[in-house]
Structures are given as C-alpha cells and as structure tokens.
Short mmCIF file of C-alpha atoms and ligand atoms in Angstrom, two decimals:
data_model
loop_
_atom_site.label_atom_id
_atom_site.label_comp_id
_atom_site.label_asym_id
_atom_site.label_seq_id
_atom_site.Cartn_x
_atom_site.Cartn_y
_atom_site.Cartn_z
CA ALA R 1 55.31 32.31 218.29
CA PRO R 2 53.21 34.40 220.68
CA VAL R 3 54.25 37.96 221.54
CA ALA R 4 53.25 38.13 225.22
CA HIS R 5 54.06 40.36 228.18
CA LYS R 6 53.16 39.43 231.81
CA GLY R 7 50.92 36.67 230.47
CA LYS R 8 49.02 39.08 228.24
CA LEU R 9 49.00 38.25 224.56
CA ILE R 10 49.95 41.33 222.54
CA GLY R 11 50.49 39.72 219.10
CA ALA R 12 51.89 36.64 217.27
CA LEU R 13 54.89 36.04 214.96
CA TYR R 14 54.37 33.67 212.08
CA LEU R 15 57.53 32.22 210.34
CA GLU R 16 57.54 29.80 207.37
CA ASN R 17 60.38 28.10 205.49
CA ASN R 18 59.56 25.78 202.60
CA GLN R 19 63.12 25.44 201.30
CA VAL R 20 64.80 23.68 204.11
CA ALA R 21 63.14 21.00 206.20
CA GLY R 22 63.71 21.27 209.89
CA ALA R 23 64.71 24.93 209.70
CA PHE R 24 63.09 25.65 213.10
CA THR R 25 65.31 23.77 215.50
CA PRO R 26 64.48 23.83 219.22
CA ASP R 27 67.50 26.08 219.79
CA ARG R 28 66.39 28.58 217.21
CA LEU R 29 62.82 28.56 218.55
CA GLU R 30 64.22 29.19 222.01
CA ALA R 31 66.16 32.23 220.74
CA LEU R 32 63.07 33.38 218.87
CA ASN R 33 60.95 33.14 222.03
CA ILE R 34 63.48 35.26 223.97
CA LEU R 35 63.47 37.83 221.17
CA MET R 36 59.64 37.83 221.21
CA SER R 37 59.39 38.51 224.88
CA GLN R 38 61.90 41.41 224.45
CA MET R 39 59.72 42.72 221.64
CA ALA R 40 56.57 42.46 223.77
CA VAL R 41 58.24 44.56 226.49
CA SER R 42 59.29 47.14 223.91
CA ILE R 43 55.81 47.26 222.38
CA GLU R 44 54.22 47.55 225.84
CA ASN R 45 56.65 50.33 226.80
CA ALA R 46 56.01 52.19 223.58
CA THR R 47 52.23 51.90 224.14
CA LEU R 48 52.57 53.09 227.74
CA TYR R 49 54.75 55.97 226.70
CA GLY R 50 52.27 56.98 224.01
CA ARG R 51 49.43 56.88 226.53
CA GLN R 52 51.44 58.93 229.04
CA GLU R 53 52.24 61.46 226.36
CA GLN R 54 48.53 61.73 225.55
CA GLN R 55 47.61 62.15 229.21
CA SER R 56 50.20 64.81 229.88
CA ARG R 57 49.03 66.69 226.77
CA ALA R 58 45.47 66.53 228.12
CA ILE R 59 46.66 67.70 231.55
CA GLU R 60 48.58 70.49 229.93
CA ALA R 61 45.45 71.56 228.02
CA VAL R 62 43.43 71.52 231.23
CA ASN R 63 46.18 73.50 232.88
CA VAL R 64 46.11 76.13 230.17
CA THR R 65 42.35 76.41 230.43
CA LEU R 66 42.55 76.70 234.21
CA THR R 67 45.24 79.36 234.02
CA LYS R 68 43.13 81.26 231.54
CA GLU R 69 40.10 80.90 233.77
CA ILE R 70 42.02 82.06 236.83
CA ALA R 71 43.27 85.09 234.95
CA GLU R 72 39.73 85.78 233.80
CA ARG R 73 38.46 85.48 237.40
CA LYS R 74 41.18 87.80 238.62
CA ARG R 75 40.30 90.31 235.95
CA ALA R 76 36.59 90.04 236.80
CA GLU R 77 37.41 90.42 240.48
CA GLY R 78 39.39 93.56 239.76
CA GLU R 79 36.58 94.87 237.67
CA LEU R 80 34.07 94.01 240.38
CA SER R 81 36.06 95.77 243.04
CA ARG R 82 36.45 98.80 240.77
CA TYR R 83 32.71 98.66 240.12
CA LYS R 84 32.05 98.36 243.85
CA ASP R 85 34.19 101.43 244.52
CA HIS R 86 32.31 103.24 241.80
CA LEU R 87 29.01 102.13 243.27
CA GLU R 88 30.07 103.32 246.70
CA ASP R 89 30.96 106.70 245.24
CA LEU R 90 27.66 106.76 243.42
CA VAL R 91 25.73 105.93 246.58
CA LYS R 92 27.62 108.60 248.50
CA GLU R 93 26.90 111.14 245.81
CA ARG R 94 23.21 110.19 245.62
CA THR R 95 22.93 110.33 249.40
CA ARG R 96 24.38 113.82 249.37
CA GLU R 97 21.93 114.82 246.62
CA LEU R 98 19.03 113.29 248.54
CA GLU R 99 20.06 115.06 251.70
CA LYS R 100 20.15 118.33 249.80
CA ALA R 101 16.76 117.61 248.22
CA GLN R 102 15.32 116.72 251.60
CA GLY R 103 16.62 119.96 253.02
CA ARG R 104 14.97 121.85 250.20
CA LEU R 105 11.73 119.93 250.78
CA VAL R 106 11.71 120.65 254.50
CA ASP R 107 12.29 124.30 253.70
CA LEU R 108 9.58 124.27 251.06
CA SER R 109 7.06 122.49 253.23
CA ARG R 110 7.79 124.86 256.06
CA ARG R 111 7.10 127.74 253.71
CA ALA R 112 4.06 125.94 252.32
CA GLY R 113 2.89 125.41 255.89
CA MET R 114 3.29 129.08 256.58
CA ALA R 115 1.42 129.86 253.37
CA GLU R 116 -1.31 127.49 254.43
CA VAL R 117 -1.58 129.14 257.80
CA ALA R 118 -1.58 132.55 256.17
CA SER R 119 -4.27 131.53 253.71
CA GLY R 120 -6.24 130.09 256.62
CA VAL R 121 -6.01 133.39 258.43
CA LEU R 122 -7.13 135.29 255.35
CA HIS R 123 -9.97 132.84 254.90
CA ASN R 124 -11.16 133.23 258.49
CA VAL R 125 -10.77 136.99 258.39
CA GLY R 126 -12.71 136.91 255.10
CA ASN R 127 -15.54 135.01 256.82
CA VAL R 128 -15.85 137.66 259.51
CA MET R 129 -15.34 140.48 257.03
CA ASN R 130 -18.52 139.33 255.25
CA SER R 131 -20.48 139.87 258.43
CA VAL R 132 -18.78 143.22 259.03
CA ASN R 133 -19.82 144.23 255.54
CA VAL R 134 -23.44 143.19 256.06
CA GLY R 135 -23.49 144.85 259.49
CA ALA R 136 -21.99 148.05 258.16
CA SER R 137 -24.53 148.33 255.36
CA VAL R 138 -27.38 147.62 257.79
CA ALA R 139 -26.06 150.44 260.01
CA ARG R 140 -25.74 152.75 257.02
CA GLU R 141 -29.35 152.11 255.99
CA ALA R 142 -30.54 152.70 259.55
CA VAL R 143 -28.64 155.99 259.75
CA SER R 144 -29.83 157.22 256.38
CA ALA R 145 -33.43 156.37 257.36
CA LEU R 146 -33.24 158.48 260.56
CA PRO R 147 -36.07 161.05 260.40
CA VAL R 148 -33.78 164.05 260.95
CA GLU R 149 -35.56 166.08 258.22
CA GLY R 150 -38.71 166.02 260.38
CA LEU R 151 -36.77 167.59 263.20
CA THR R 152 -35.39 170.31 260.90
CA ARG R 153 -38.93 171.06 259.67
CA ALA R 154 -40.27 171.26 263.22
CA VAL R 155 -37.47 173.62 264.26
CA ALA R 156 -38.20 175.81 261.19
CA LEU R 157 -41.90 176.01 262.18
CA LEU R 158 -40.97 176.97 265.74
CA GLU R 159 -38.60 179.66 264.46
CA GLN R 160 -41.23 181.07 262.08
CA ASN R 161 -43.61 181.46 265.02
CA ALA R 162 -40.99 182.53 267.49
CA GLY R 163 -42.91 185.65 268.53
CA ARG R 164 -46.14 183.81 269.34
CA ILE R 165 -45.10 180.35 270.39
CA GLY R 166 -47.78 179.93 273.01
CA GLU R 167 -50.58 180.96 270.69
CA TYR R 168 -49.12 178.86 267.81
CA LEU R 169 -48.96 175.68 269.88
CA ALA R 170 -52.42 176.23 271.33
CA THR R 171 -54.44 177.37 268.33
CA ASP R 172 -52.65 176.61 265.04
CA SER R 173 -53.69 173.26 263.50
CA ALA R 174 -50.08 172.35 262.70
CA GLY R 175 -48.79 173.90 265.92
CA ARG R 176 -51.15 171.77 268.03
CA LYS R 177 -49.73 168.57 266.54
CA LEU R 178 -46.11 169.64 266.99
CA PRO R 179 -45.48 168.49 270.63
CA SER R 180 -46.77 164.98 270.08
CA TYR R 181 -44.89 164.81 266.79
CA LEU R 182 -41.69 165.81 268.58
CA ARG R 183 -42.35 163.21 271.28
CA THR R 184 -42.80 160.44 268.70
CA LEU R 185 -39.74 161.65 266.89
CA GLY R 186 -37.74 161.48 270.14
CA THR R 187 -38.89 157.93 270.85
CA THR R 188 -38.10 156.85 267.30
CA LEU R 189 -34.66 158.43 267.38
CA ALA R 190 -33.89 156.84 270.75
CA GLY R 191 -34.92 153.41 269.42
CA GLU R 192 -32.82 153.83 266.30
CA LYS R 193 -29.89 154.98 268.39
CA ARG R 194 -30.10 151.81 270.48
CA ALA R 195 -30.30 149.64 267.36
CA ILE R 196 -27.35 151.40 265.74
CA LEU R 197 -25.28 151.19 268.92
CA GLY R 198 -26.07 147.48 269.16
CA ASN R 199 -24.97 147.12 265.58
CA MET R 200 -21.76 149.03 266.30
CA ASP R 201 -21.06 146.78 269.28
CA GLN R 202 -21.42 143.78 267.02
CA LEU R 203 -19.07 145.33 264.49
CA ALA R 204 -16.59 145.98 267.26
CA GLU R 205 -16.87 142.34 268.38
CA HIS R 206 -16.27 141.17 264.83
CA LEU R 207 -13.24 143.41 264.52
CA GLU R 208 -11.98 142.07 267.85
CA HIS R 209 -12.41 138.53 266.53
CA MET R 210 -10.44 139.42 263.40
CA LYS R 211 -7.73 140.94 265.54
CA LYS R 212 -7.52 137.69 267.53
CA ILE R 213 -7.38 135.61 264.34
CA ILE R 214 -4.45 137.66 263.14
CA ALA R 215 -2.80 137.57 266.56
CA ALA R 216 -3.16 133.78 266.55
CA GLN R 217 -1.24 133.73 263.25
CA GLN R 218 1.49 135.85 264.76
CA SER R 219 1.81 133.45 267.68
CA TYR R 220 1.70 130.50 265.27
CA ALA R 221 5.12 129.34 266.37
CA LYS R 222 3.93 129.10 269.92
CA VAL R 223 1.48 126.38 268.83
CA ASN R 224 -0.65 126.73 271.92
CA GLY R 225 -3.39 129.26 271.55
CA LEU R 226 -4.50 131.46 274.38
CA THR R 227 -7.06 129.89 276.61
CA GLU R 228 -9.83 131.77 278.36
CA VAL R 229 -12.58 130.89 280.75
CA CYS R 230 -15.94 131.04 279.02
CA THR R 231 -18.96 128.90 278.28
CA LEU R 232 -19.30 126.88 275.11
CA GLU R 233 -22.78 128.31 274.74
CA GLU R 234 -21.35 131.81 274.61
CA ILE R 235 -18.86 130.73 271.94
CA ALA R 236 -21.61 129.14 269.83
CA GLU R 237 -23.77 132.25 270.20
CA THR R 238 -20.95 134.54 269.09
CA ALA R 239 -20.26 132.31 266.09
CA LEU R 240 -23.96 132.37 265.22
CA ALA R 241 -24.06 136.15 265.67
CA ILE R 242 -21.19 136.54 263.23
CA SER R 243 -23.12 134.56 260.63
CA GLU R 244 -26.57 135.74 261.67
CA ALA R 245 -27.26 138.41 259.07
CA ALA R 246 -26.24 136.07 256.27
CA LEU R 247 -28.39 133.27 257.70
CA ARG R 248 -31.39 135.55 257.97
CA ASN R 249 -31.03 136.43 254.30
CA SER R 250 -31.11 132.73 253.40
CA ASN R 251 -34.26 132.06 255.42
CA VAL R 252 -32.72 129.49 257.73
CA GLU R 253 -34.29 128.38 260.99
CA ILE R 254 -31.67 128.10 263.72
CA VAL R 255 -32.16 125.36 266.30
CA ARG R 256 -30.11 125.47 269.50
CA SER R 257 -29.62 122.34 271.53
CA TYR R 258 -27.30 123.28 274.36
CA GLU R 259 -26.62 121.05 277.32
CA LYS R 260 -26.04 123.24 280.35
CA LEU R 261 -22.31 123.07 281.09
CA PRO R 262 -20.11 124.90 283.56
CA PRO R 263 -17.55 127.39 282.24
CA VAL R 264 -14.52 125.86 280.58
CA LEU R 265 -10.94 126.89 279.95
CA VAL R 266 -10.56 126.81 276.17
CA ASP R 267 -9.05 128.56 273.19
CA ARG R 268 -12.21 130.53 272.52
CA HIS R 269 -11.19 132.07 269.22
CA ARG R 270 -9.97 128.83 267.75
CA ILE R 271 -13.31 127.16 268.50
CA MET R 272 -15.14 130.20 267.17
CA GLN R 273 -13.18 130.03 263.90
CA ILE R 274 -14.14 126.39 263.50
CA LEU R 275 -17.81 127.07 264.21
CA VAL R 276 -17.95 130.11 261.92
CA ASN R 277 -16.50 127.95 259.13
CA LEU R 278 -18.94 125.11 259.77
CA ILE R 279 -21.90 127.49 259.95
CA SER R 280 -20.76 129.20 256.74
CA ASN R 281 -20.51 125.81 254.99
CA ALA R 282 -23.95 124.84 256.30
CA LYS R 283 -25.33 128.13 255.02
CA HIS R 284 -23.96 127.40 251.55
CA ALA R 285 -25.33 123.85 251.64
CA LEU R 286 -28.74 125.24 252.62
CA GLU R 287 -28.69 127.95 249.96
CA GLU R 288 -28.08 125.33 247.29
CA THR R 289 -31.14 123.28 248.20
CA VAL R 290 -34.64 123.94 246.88
CA ARG R 291 -36.28 122.89 250.14
CA ILE R 292 -37.98 125.62 252.17
CA ASP R 293 -37.72 124.12 255.67
CA ARG R 294 -34.04 125.00 255.89
CA LYS R 295 -32.70 124.17 259.30
CA LEU R 296 -29.35 124.67 261.01
CA THR R 297 -28.81 122.95 264.34
CA VAL R 298 -26.03 123.75 266.78
CA ALA R 299 -25.74 121.21 269.59
CA ILE R 300 -23.43 121.18 272.59
CA ALA R 301 -23.11 118.16 274.84
CA ARG R 302 -20.76 116.70 277.39
CA VAL R 303 -19.22 113.40 276.31
CA ASP R 304 -16.66 110.97 277.63
CA GLY R 305 -13.32 112.74 277.67
CA GLY R 306 -14.64 116.21 276.91
CA VAL R 307 -17.32 117.92 274.90
CA ARG R 308 -18.91 117.63 271.51
CA ILE R 309 -20.16 120.53 269.44
CA GLU R 310 -22.21 119.66 266.39
CA VAL R 311 -23.22 121.84 263.45
CA ARG R 312 -25.88 120.08 261.42
CA ASP R 313 -27.87 121.18 258.40
CA ASN R 314 -30.51 119.67 256.14
CA GLY R 315 -28.92 121.05 252.98
CA VAL R 316 -27.51 119.42 249.85
CA GLY R 317 -25.49 116.80 251.74
CA ILE R 318 -22.24 115.14 250.70
CA SER R 319 -21.83 112.25 248.26
CA ALA R 320 -19.93 109.15 249.38
CA GLU R 321 -17.47 109.90 246.58
CA ASN R 322 -16.66 113.40 247.90
CA MET R 323 -16.68 112.44 251.56
CA PRO R 324 -13.03 111.25 251.74
CA ASN R 325 -11.86 114.51 250.14
CA ILE R 326 -13.66 117.27 251.98
CA PHE R 327 -10.87 117.83 254.53
CA ARG R 328 -8.20 118.05 251.84
CA HIS R 329 -6.60 121.45 251.37
CA GLY R 330 -8.02 122.94 248.18
CA PHE R 331 -10.94 120.55 247.74
CA THR R 332 -14.11 122.42 246.94
CA THR R 333 -17.34 121.80 245.01
CA ARG R 334 -18.36 125.42 245.15
CA LYS R 335 -17.76 127.90 242.32
CA THR R 336 -16.54 130.56 244.72
CA GLY R 337 -15.02 128.16 247.25
CA HIS R 338 -11.35 127.71 247.99
CA GLY R 339 -11.45 124.45 249.89
CA PHE R 340 -9.48 125.90 252.80
CA GLY R 341 -12.23 125.96 255.44
CA LEU R 342 -12.52 122.35 256.58
CA HIS R 343 -8.78 121.70 256.27
CA ASN R 344 -8.05 124.59 258.61
CA CYS R 345 -10.84 123.51 260.96
CA ALA R 346 -9.45 119.98 261.21
CA ASN R 347 -5.97 121.38 261.93
CA ALA R 348 -7.35 123.74 264.55
CA ALA R 349 -9.25 120.86 266.17
CA GLN R 350 -6.06 118.81 266.27
CA GLN R 351 -4.14 121.68 267.83
CA MET R 352 -6.64 121.54 270.69
CA ASP R 353 -6.13 117.76 270.95
CA GLY R 354 -9.57 117.34 269.48
CA SER R 355 -11.01 116.05 266.23
CA LEU R 356 -13.45 117.11 263.56
CA THR R 357 -15.56 114.50 261.82
CA ALA R 358 -18.15 114.69 259.08
CA GLN R 359 -21.21 112.60 258.40
CA SER R 360 -23.82 112.69 255.64
CA ASP R 361 -26.42 110.23 254.43
CA GLY R 362 -25.73 111.39 250.88
CA PRO R 363 -26.86 114.01 248.38
CA GLY R 364 -29.93 115.93 249.48
CA ARG R 365 -29.83 114.47 252.98
CA GLY R 366 -27.95 117.12 254.90
CA ALA R 367 -24.63 116.94 256.69
CA SER R 368 -23.34 116.96 260.22
CA PHE R 369 -19.94 118.09 261.47
CA VAL R 370 -18.85 117.19 264.98
CA LEU R 371 -16.03 118.85 266.86
CA ARG R 372 -14.88 116.73 269.80
CA MET R 373 -12.30 117.97 272.26
CA PRO R 374 -11.10 117.58 275.79
CA VAL R 375 -11.87 120.54 278.06
CA GLU R 376 -10.83 121.65 281.50
CA TYR R 377 -13.75 122.81 283.59
CA ALA R 378 -12.96 126.15 285.13
CA GLU R 379 -14.34 125.07 288.52
CA GLN R 380 -11.63 122.44 288.74
CA LEU R 381 -8.92 125.06 288.37
CA PRO R 382 -9.10 127.27 291.45
CA GLN R 383 -5.47 128.44 291.40
CA ARG R 384 -5.44 129.38 287.77
CA ILE R 385 -8.73 131.28 287.99
CA GLY R 386 -7.40 133.04 291.05
CA PHE R 387 -4.35 134.05 289.09
CA ALA R 388 -6.43 135.28 286.13
CA GLU R 389 -8.58 137.33 288.48
CA ALA R 390 -5.55 138.74 290.21
CA ALA R 391 -4.09 139.69 286.84
CA GLU R 392 -7.35 141.36 285.88
CA GLY R 393 -7.22 143.50 288.99
CA LEU R 394 -3.79 144.88 288.06
N1 ATP Q 1 -22.44 121.39 255.41
C1 ATP Q 1 -22.04 120.90 254.22
N2 ATP Q 1 -22.92 120.31 253.38
C2 ATP Q 1 -22.53 119.82 252.20
N3 ATP Q 1 -21.26 119.85 251.74
C3 ATP Q 1 -20.34 120.41 252.52
C4 ATP Q 1 -20.67 120.97 253.79
N4 ATP Q 1 -19.53 121.45 254.34
C5 ATP Q 1 -18.56 121.21 253.45
N5 ATP Q 1 -19.01 120.60 252.36
C6 ATP Q 1 -18.24 120.15 251.19
O1 ATP Q 1 -16.87 120.19 251.51
C7 ATP Q 1 -16.16 121.03 250.59
C8 ATP Q 1 -15.00 121.66 251.30
O2 ATP Q 1 -15.44 122.58 252.30
P1 ATP Q 1 -14.46 123.73 252.74
O3 ATP Q 1 -15.11 124.56 253.78
O4 ATP Q 1 -13.15 123.14 253.04
O5 ATP Q 1 -14.27 124.57 251.41
P2 ATP Q 1 -15.33 125.49 250.68
O6 ATP Q 1 -16.45 125.85 251.61
O7 ATP Q 1 -15.70 124.85 249.40
O8 ATP Q 1 -14.47 126.77 250.38
P3 ATP Q 1 -13.89 127.81 251.47
O9 ATP Q 1 -12.41 127.65 251.37
O10 ATP Q 1 -14.37 129.12 251.02
O11 ATP Q 1 -14.42 127.42 252.80
C9 ATP Q 1 -17.22 121.99 250.09
O12 ATP Q 1 -16.88 122.53 248.82
C10 ATP Q 1 -18.43 121.08 250.01
O13 ATP Q 1 -18.39 120.28 248.86
MG1 MG Q 2 -16.04 126.53 253.60
#
C-alpha cells in the first residue's frame, strides 16, 4: 500500500501472508489505507519539524554571530572615539608646540635680520675704511716728504750771517741762491699744503659717509632712508672717489658714461653704498684677471619708470653655475670675501623700490651690474624743495 500525503508518495508498505489465503480482505485493506495516510501525515510532520529545528538552529547561529559582530563594532566604535579624542589632544598639543616654535623662529629671524643688517653696516663701513686707510697713508707720506729741513737750513744760514745780511745775499755764492731757493720752497710747500688739504677733505667726506651708514643702521626700523636732492652723477663720482686710490693701484681705466639728468630726490647714501660695493667687486674681478686693458665703466641713464646705473667691468666674469648664487647671503668665491656685499646691495635696492640685476657672458668675459630704481625729479617737487630750503635757512 502506498504511503502518500497530499498526493505525494512518501513510501510504500509491503505485506505478505503465505499461511492463510485471502488474508487481505477489502475491509482490512481499507483500514490499512487509513492507517497509511495517518502514517504519511506523521512522517511529513516529523520531517517538517526536523527541518524547522535545523532552520531555527541556523538562525540562532546567525544571531549569535551578529550579536558578536555588533558587540565588536560597538567596541571598535568606542575605541575609535577614544582614539579620535586622543588625536584631537595630540593635534592641539602639536599646534601649541608649533606656535611656540614659530614664535621662536620669528624671534630668531628678527635677530638674524638685525645681525644681517649689522654685518652689512660693518661691511660697508669696512669698504670706506679701506679708502680712509689708503688716504691717510698717502697724507702721511706727503707730510713726511715736506722739505721742512731745507727751511731750517736756510734759517740757520741767515742767522749765521745776521750781522751782514745784505753783503751775504749779494756776494756769497750760497747767499745769492738763497732767495730763489726760498721762493721755490714756498711754492712747493703751498702746493703740498693744497694737496694735503684736498686729501683731508676726502678723508672727512669718507668719515661723513661712514657716519651716515651707521646712522642708517640706527634708523633701520624706520625703513625709509633719508632722501636728499642731488645728481646721480655726483653720487657716482663720490663712490668712485671712495674707491679711487685702490683702483689706481690696480691700474684700472675708468670710463664714465653719464646721461645728463636733472637733480633727483633720492637716498644718496644708500645708492652710494650700493655703488661702492659694486665698484669694489669690479676691482676684485679686475685684479684677478691677467689682462692689461682693465676697464671699469659707470653708466647712468634715464629709463622708463626711473633711472638705471650700471657698473661694468671686463674682469674674470661669472660662471653660469655661480650666477644664481651671487646674491645669496654668505656666497663668495673670494678667499677674503664674506659674501655680504651683493646681498646687502639687493636689499638696499629693494628698499628704494628698485632692483639690482647681474649679467655676465661667462668666465673671463666681464660682468655688469645694473641698479634700476624709480626717482623723483627735484624740479617736479617745488613745495618740498621750498621746505628744504626754508629749513636750511633756519
Ligand atoms: N664684478 C664681478 N665680477 C665677477 N664676479 C663677481 C663680481 N661681483 C660679484 N661677483 C661674484 O659674486 C660673489 C659675491 O659677491 P659679494 O660682493 O656678495 O661678496 P664678496 O665680494 O665675495 O665678499 P664681500 O662680502 O667682502 O663683498 C663674489 O665672491 C664673486 O664670485
Ligand atoms: Mg663684495
């Protein structure tokens, strides 16, 4: 008999009886069939129950895993938020440290800036001091060469012949030469006096320039230098005069190419410092070359937006490799150099709203430095000149 539930065959029941014939009567088979369908329901229920059990176990397992995962997430979240707090603290702390470090840096760089300015001042004073030194020794030589002994001798002769001066001057062979000797001596002494006075004036001018350099340092905080009415030509000439003795020693021909310009209102000493530095560099570049036609050119010209002052030499020149470094503080190729000059010059140019640029065709081919800056022409400033003049009259 089939074991079936809702038309689905689940199994079959096989019965056999070989002792009694006709053991399976229709009634009995009927009862059997009812029993079978009951059995099928039970089997089906048991199977369903088993399956449900399995499923709920699986769900339970998933549940456990999920719960674990959620707990893990929660823990991680807690950790993350703790970590975030920690990070925030860390960032705050680092920021404070950075702020402190920045403060220290600002302080340091301010001091370094001051040191740089101070070293610039010393450097510029040193430049002028060289000329003062040369000038002073020239004056010393001139004084020691004054023929004062001749005068003493002449006076002694006159004293020896005091009783017969007239006769001595008229008849004595030495006495006859004395007046013209004294005349020559007078002329010589007068000439020497002029030369020495000129020299002293130059020394005084150099000292004045040094004083201004130092004063400029003292007014460093004021940024703006003191402007004066003067001509650029006069500034260039003073700068050349400061370096003149040294240039003469190095056998350098000086070429002046000055465009005639009206007086300007400029920071005279700042420009002079730049030019003295550039001329000093050119002098070194010329001393290092073996060529004999050493030439230094100073050119002044009016350009769009101001003026241009060039210091050019045909000395050792600058290699393409060194070119980007020459304005760096401390860069030098000279044994006795400091590498302050050009850096200070570029700063000074900037302070006047100008610029300083360098050009060289390479080693052995000379170099050119150009200072460009805006200028106010004095003739365009009637009120201010009037004021300056009024102040001068006080
Ligand atoms: N006219 C020039 N010709 C060739 N090289 C130059 C010239 N001017 C400057 N330089 C180069 O630039 C460098 C820097 O010049 P800078 O004036 O700044 O320093 P320095 O002259 O070496 O030393 P100092 O501090 O005494 O001036 C020089 O060492 C040199 O190599
Ligand atoms: Mg220099």
